[in-house]
Structure formats: C-alpha cells, structure tokens
Coordinates of N, CA and C in Angstrom, one line a residue:
Q1 N 0.8 -1.2 0.0 CA 0.0 0.0 0.0 C 0.9 1.2 0.0
V2 N 0.5 2.2 -0.9 CA 1.3 3.4 -1.0 C 0.4 4.6 -0.6
Q3 N 0.9 5.4 0.3 CA 0.2 6.6 0.8 C 0.9 7.8 0.4
L4 N 0.2 8.7 -0.2 CA 0.8 10.0 -0.7 C 0.0 11.1 0.0
V5 N 0.7 12.1 0.6 CA 0.0 13.1 1.3 C 0.5 14.5 0.8
E6 N -0.4 15.2 0.1 CA 0.0 16.5 -0.4 C -0.3 17.6 0.6
S7 N 0.5 18.7 0.5 CA 0.3 19.8 1.4 C 0.8 21.1 0.6
G8 N 0.5 22.2 1.1 CA 1.0 23.5 0.6 C 0.0 24.3 -0.2
G9 N -1.1 23.7 -0.5 CA -2.1 24.5 -1.3 C -2.7 25.6 -0.5
G10 N -3.5 26.5 -1.2 CA -4.1 27.6 -0.5 C -4.6 28.6 -1.5
L11 N -4.9 29.8 -1.0 CA -5.4 30.9 -1.8 C -4.2 31.9 -1.9
V12 N -4.0 32.4 -3.2 CA -2.9 33.3 -3.4 C -3.4 34.3 -4.5
Q13 N -2.8 35.5 -4.5 CA -3.1 36.4 -5.6 C -2.3 36.1 -6.8
A14 N -2.9 36.5 -7.9 CA -2.1 36.4 -9.2 C -0.7 37.0 -9.1
G15 N 0.2 36.3 -9.6 CA 1.6 36.8 -9.5 C 2.4 36.2 -8.3
G16 N 1.6 35.6 -7.4 CA 2.2 35.0 -6.2 C 2.8 33.7 -6.4
S17 N 3.3 33.1 -5.3 CA 4.0 31.8 -5.4 C 3.4 30.8 -4.3
L18 N 3.5 29.6 -4.6 CA 3.2 28.5 -3.6 C 4.1 27.4 -3.9
R19 N 4.4 26.6 -2.8 CA 5.2 25.4 -2.9 C 4.4 24.2 -2.4
L20 N 4.1 23.3 -3.3 CA 3.4 22.1 -2.9 C 4.4 21.0 -2.5
S21 N 4.1 20.2 -1.6 CA 4.9 19.0 -1.2 C 4.0 17.8 -1.2
C22 N 4.7 16.7 -1.5 CA 4.0 15.4 -1.5 C 4.9 14.4 -0.8
A23 N 4.5 13.9 0.4 CA 5.3 12.9 1.1 C 4.7 11.6 0.9
A24 N 5.6 10.6 0.5 CA 5.2 9.3 0.2 C 5.6 8.3 1.3
A25 N 4.6 7.6 1.7 CA 4.9 6.5 2.7 C 5.1 5.2 2.0
T26 N 6.3 5.0 1.5 CA 6.5 3.8 0.7 C 8.1 3.6 0.6
S27 N 8.5 2.4 0.4 CA 9.9 2.1 0.2 C 10.3 2.1 -1.3
I28 N 9.4 2.4 -2.2 CA 9.7 2.4 -3.6 C 9.8 3.8 -4.2
F29 N 9.8 4.8 -3.3 CA 9.8 6.2 -3.8 C 11.0 6.4 -4.8
S30 N 12.2 5.9 -4.4 CA 13.4 6.2 -5.2 C 13.4 5.6 -6.5
I31 N 12.6 4.6 -6.8 CA 12.6 3.9 -8.1 C 11.3 4.3 -8.8
S32 N 10.6 5.3 -8.4 CA 9.4 5.7 -9.0 C 9.4 7.1 -9.7
V33 N 8.7 7.1 -10.8 CA 8.5 8.4 -11.5 C 7.4 9.2 -10.7
M34 N 7.7 10.4 -10.4 CA 6.7 11.2 -9.6 C 6.1 12.3 -10.5
G35 N 4.9 12.5 -10.3 CA 4.2 13.6 -11.1 C 3.2 14.4 -10.3
W36 N 3.0 15.6 -10.8 CA 2.0 16.5 -10.3 C 1.0 16.7 -11.4
Y37 N -0.3 16.4 -11.1 CA -1.4 16.6 -12.0 C -2.3 17.7 -11.4
R38 N -3.2 18.2 -12.2 CA -4.2 19.1 -11.7 C -5.5 18.9 -12.4
Q39 N -6.6 19.3 -11.7 CA -7.9 19.2 -12.3 C -8.7 20.5 -12.0
P40 N -8.7 21.3 -13.0 CA -9.5 22.6 -12.8 C -11.0 22.3 -12.7
P41 N -11.8 23.2 -12.2 CA -13.2 23.0 -12.0 C -13.9 22.6 -13.4
G42 N -14.6 21.5 -13.4 CA -15.3 21.2 -14.6 C -14.5 20.6 -15.8
K43 N -13.2 20.4 -15.5 CA -12.3 19.9 -16.6 C -11.6 18.6 -16.2
Q44 N -10.9 18.0 -17.1 CA -10.3 16.7 -16.9 C -8.9 17.0 -16.2
R45 N -8.5 15.9 -15.5 CA -7.2 16.0 -14.9 C -6.1 16.0 -15.9
E46 N -5.1 16.8 -15.7 CA -4.0 17.0 -16.7 C -2.6 16.9 -16.0
L47 N -1.6 16.5 -16.7 CA -0.3 16.5 -16.2 C 0.3 17.9 -16.2
V48 N 0.9 18.2 -15.0 CA 1.5 19.5 -14.9 C 3.0 19.3 -15.0
A49 N 3.6 18.4 -14.3 CA 5.1 18.2 -14.3 C 5.4 16.8 -13.8
A50 N 6.5 16.2 -14.3 CA 6.9 14.9 -13.8 C 8.4 14.9 -13.7
I51 N 8.9 14.0 -12.8 CA 10.3 13.9 -12.6 C 10.7 12.4 -12.5
T52 N 11.7 12.0 -13.2 CA 12.2 10.6 -13.3 C 13.1 10.3 -12.1
T53 N 13.4 9.1 -12.0 CA 14.3 8.7 -10.9 C 15.7 9.3 -11.0
G54 N 16.1 9.6 -12.3 CA 17.4 10.3 -12.5 C 17.3 11.8 -12.5
G55 N 16.2 12.4 -12.2 CA 16.0 13.8 -12.1 C 15.6 14.5 -13.4
G56 N 15.3 13.7 -14.5 CA 14.8 14.3 -15.7 C 13.4 14.8 -15.5
T57 N 13.1 15.9 -16.1 CA 11.8 16.6 -15.9 C 11.1 16.9 -17.2
N58 N 9.8 16.9 -17.1 CA 9.0 17.5 -18.2 C 7.8 18.2 -17.7
Y59 N 7.4 19.2 -18.4 CA 6.4 20.1 -18.0 C 5.3 20.4 -19.0
A60 N 4.1 20.6 -18.6 CA 3.1 21.1 -19.5 C 3.5 22.5 -20.1
D61 N 3.2 22.7 -21.3 CA 3.6 24.0 -21.9 C 3.0 25.2 -21.1
S62 N 1.9 25.0 -20.5 CA 1.3 26.2 -19.8 C 2.0 26.6 -18.6
V63 N 2.9 25.7 -18.1 CA 3.6 26.1 -16.8 C 5.1 26.2 -17.0
K64 N 5.6 25.9 -18.2 CA 7.1 26.0 -18.4 C 7.6 27.4 -18.1
G65 N 8.7 27.4 -17.4 CA 9.3 28.7 -17.0 C 8.7 29.3 -15.7
R66 N 7.6 28.7 -15.2 CA 7.0 29.2 -14.0 C 7.0 28.2 -12.8
F67 N 6.8 26.9 -13.2 CA 6.8 25.9 -12.2 C 8.1 25.0 -12.2
T68 N 8.5 24.5 -11.1 CA 9.7 23.7 -11.0 C 9.4 22.5 -10.1
I69 N 9.6 21.3 -10.7 CA 9.4 20.1 -9.9 C 10.7 19.6 -9.4
S70 N 10.8 19.1 -8.2 CA 12.0 18.5 -7.7 C 11.7 17.4 -6.7
R71 N 12.7 16.6 -6.4 CA 12.4 15.5 -5.5 C 13.6 15.3 -4.5
E72 N 13.3 14.8 -3.4 CA 14.3 14.6 -2.3 C 14.1 13.2 -1.8
N73 N 14.9 12.3 -2.4 CA 14.7 10.8 -2.1 C 14.9 10.5 -0.7
A74 N 15.8 11.2 0.0 CA 16.1 10.9 1.4 C 14.9 11.2 2.3
K75 N 14.0 12.0 1.8 CA 12.7 12.4 2.6 C 11.5 11.8 1.9
N76 N 11.7 11.0 0.8 CA 10.5 10.5 0.1 C 9.5 11.6 -0.2
T77 N 10.0 12.7 -0.7 CA 9.2 13.8 -1.0 C 9.4 14.4 -2.3
V78 N 8.3 14.8 -3.0 CA 8.4 15.6 -4.2 C 7.8 16.9 -4.0
Y79 N 8.4 17.9 -4.7 CA 7.9 19.3 -4.5 C 7.5 19.9 -5.9
L80 N 6.6 20.9 -5.8 CA 6.3 21.7 -7.0 C 6.3 23.1 -6.6
Q81 N 7.3 23.8 -7.0 CA 7.4 25.3 -6.8 C 6.7 26.0 -7.9
M82 N 5.7 26.8 -7.5 CA 4.9 27.5 -8.5 C 5.0 29.0 -8.3
N83 N 5.5 29.6 -9.3 CA 5.8 31.0 -9.3 C 4.9 31.7 -10.4
S84 N 4.7 33.0 -10.3 CA 4.0 33.8 -11.3 C 2.6 33.1 -11.5
L85 N 1.9 32.8 -10.5 CA 0.7 32.1 -10.6 C -0.4 32.9 -11.3
K86 N -1.2 32.2 -12.0 CA -2.3 32.9 -12.8 C -3.6 32.3 -12.3
P87 N -4.7 33.0 -12.5 CA -6.0 32.5 -12.2 C -6.3 31.2 -12.8
E88 N -5.8 31.0 -14.1 CA -6.1 29.7 -14.7 C -5.3 28.5 -14.1
D89 N -4.4 28.8 -13.2 CA -3.8 27.7 -12.4 C -4.6 27.2 -11.3
T90 N -5.8 27.8 -11.1 CA -6.7 27.3 -10.1 C -7.2 25.9 -10.4
A91 N -7.0 25.0 -9.4 CA -7.3 23.6 -9.6 C -7.0 22.8 -8.3
V92 N -7.5 21.6 -8.3 CA -7.0 20.6 -7.3 C -5.8 20.0 -7.8
Y93 N -4.7 20.0 -7.1 CA -3.4 19.5 -7.5 C -3.2 18.1 -6.8
Y94 N -2.8 17.1 -7.6 CA -2.7 15.7 -7.2 C -1.2 15.3 -7.4
C95 N -0.7 14.5 -6.5 CA 0.6 13.9 -6.6 C 0.3 12.5 -7.1
N96 N 1.2 12.0 -7.9 CA 1.1 10.7 -8.5 C 2.5 10.0 -8.4
L97 N 2.5 8.7 -8.0 CA 3.7 7.9 -8.0 C 3.5 6.7 -8.9
K98 N 4.4 6.5 -9.8 CA 4.4 5.4 -10.7 C 5.7 4.5 -10.5
P99 N 5.5 3.4 -9.9 CA 6.6 2.5 -9.7 C 7.3 2.1 -11.0
A100 N 8.6 2.4 -11.1 CA 9.4 2.2 -12.4 C 8.8 2.9 -13.6
G101 N 7.9 3.9 -13.4 CA 7.3 4.6 -14.4 C 6.2 4.0 -15.2
Y102 N 5.7 2.9 -14.7 CA 4.7 2.2 -15.5 C 3.3 2.2 -14.7
G103 N 2.3 2.0 -15.5 CA 0.9 1.9 -15.0 C 0.3 3.2 -14.5
P104 N -0.9 3.1 -14.0 CA -1.6 4.3 -13.6 C -1.0 4.9 -12.3
G105 N -0.3 4.1 -11.5 CA 0.3 4.6 -10.3 C -0.7 4.8 -9.2
Y106 N -0.2 5.5 -8.2 CA -1.0 5.8 -7.0 C -1.2 7.3 -6.9
W107 N -2.3 7.7 -6.2 CA -2.7 9.1 -6.1 C -2.8 9.5 -4.7
G108 N -2.5 10.8 -4.5 CA -2.8 11.4 -3.2 C -4.2 11.9 -3.2
Q109 N -4.6 12.6 -2.1 CA -6.0 13.0 -2.0 C -6.2 14.4 -2.6
G110 N -5.2 15.1 -3.0 CA -5.3 16.4 -3.7 C -5.2 17.5 -2.7
T111 N -4.7 18.7 -3.2 CA -4.7 19.9 -2.4 C -5.2 21.0 -3.3
Q112 N -6.0 21.9 -2.8 CA -6.7 23.0 -3.6 C -5.7 24.1 -3.7
V113 N -5.6 24.6 -4.9 CA -4.9 25.9 -5.2 C -5.8 26.8 -5.9
T114 N -6.0 28.0 -5.3 CA -6.9 29.0 -5.8 C -6.1 30.3 -6.0
V115 N -6.1 30.8 -7.2 CA -5.4 32.0 -7.6 C -6.4 33.1 -7.9
S116 N -6.4 34.1 -7.2 CA -7.4 35.2 -7.4 C -6.8 36.3 -8.3
S117 N -7.7 36.9 -9.1 CA -7.2 37.9 -10.0 C -7.2 39.3 -9.3

C-alpha cells in the first residue's frame, strides 16, 4: 500500500507563489516516477510536471518557466514550486507515484490551489 499526502495548497493572488509538497509513505519512492497533475473545475485531470528517478523533468507547456518540480529521495518527498501564478492555475493538485514509471500509479488526496485575480 502506497500513501501520498499533499500539502501546501491555498489561496494566493495572481503573480504570487506557492510550494506544494507530497510525502510518500513507501519504500519504492526512489525507483518511481513522480508527477503532479491538476484538475480545474469542470475539466479533466492533466499532467503538470513529472520527474524521473534520474532527475529528468518534463512540464506542460502552460507552466514552463513558472513551475519547477524537484524530488528529495532521502525524505521520500516531491515538490512543486509554483511562481507567477495565474487565475487559470486554479485547480485541485494531485501527486502521483508510478513504480518504475509504469501503470496508472498511486494518487494522493489532492490539495486545492486557488489564484485570485
């Protein structure tokens, strides 16, 4: 069983910053691809950023240059630093863990991010 707990969401004004954290209670964190997804109101869940076991990253075009994903294997934690936030970044943000990068993976409960204009 894999447990993922997100934190760091909240209400912020446009142009502000937030840092999301996802702590994983599992022994397989270091061999897993970690991702952040988001689901805006009334829309489908979408990939925001992902980071491989080797530190390789990829980002959605909409967040490139503003968001940074990182991981700290010693703490079984993945982070999402979000800068220059926009109202369209408003969504529930979910952490995802994919063992060895395969399959649907495991999901956290989500954390709400609201950006006011």
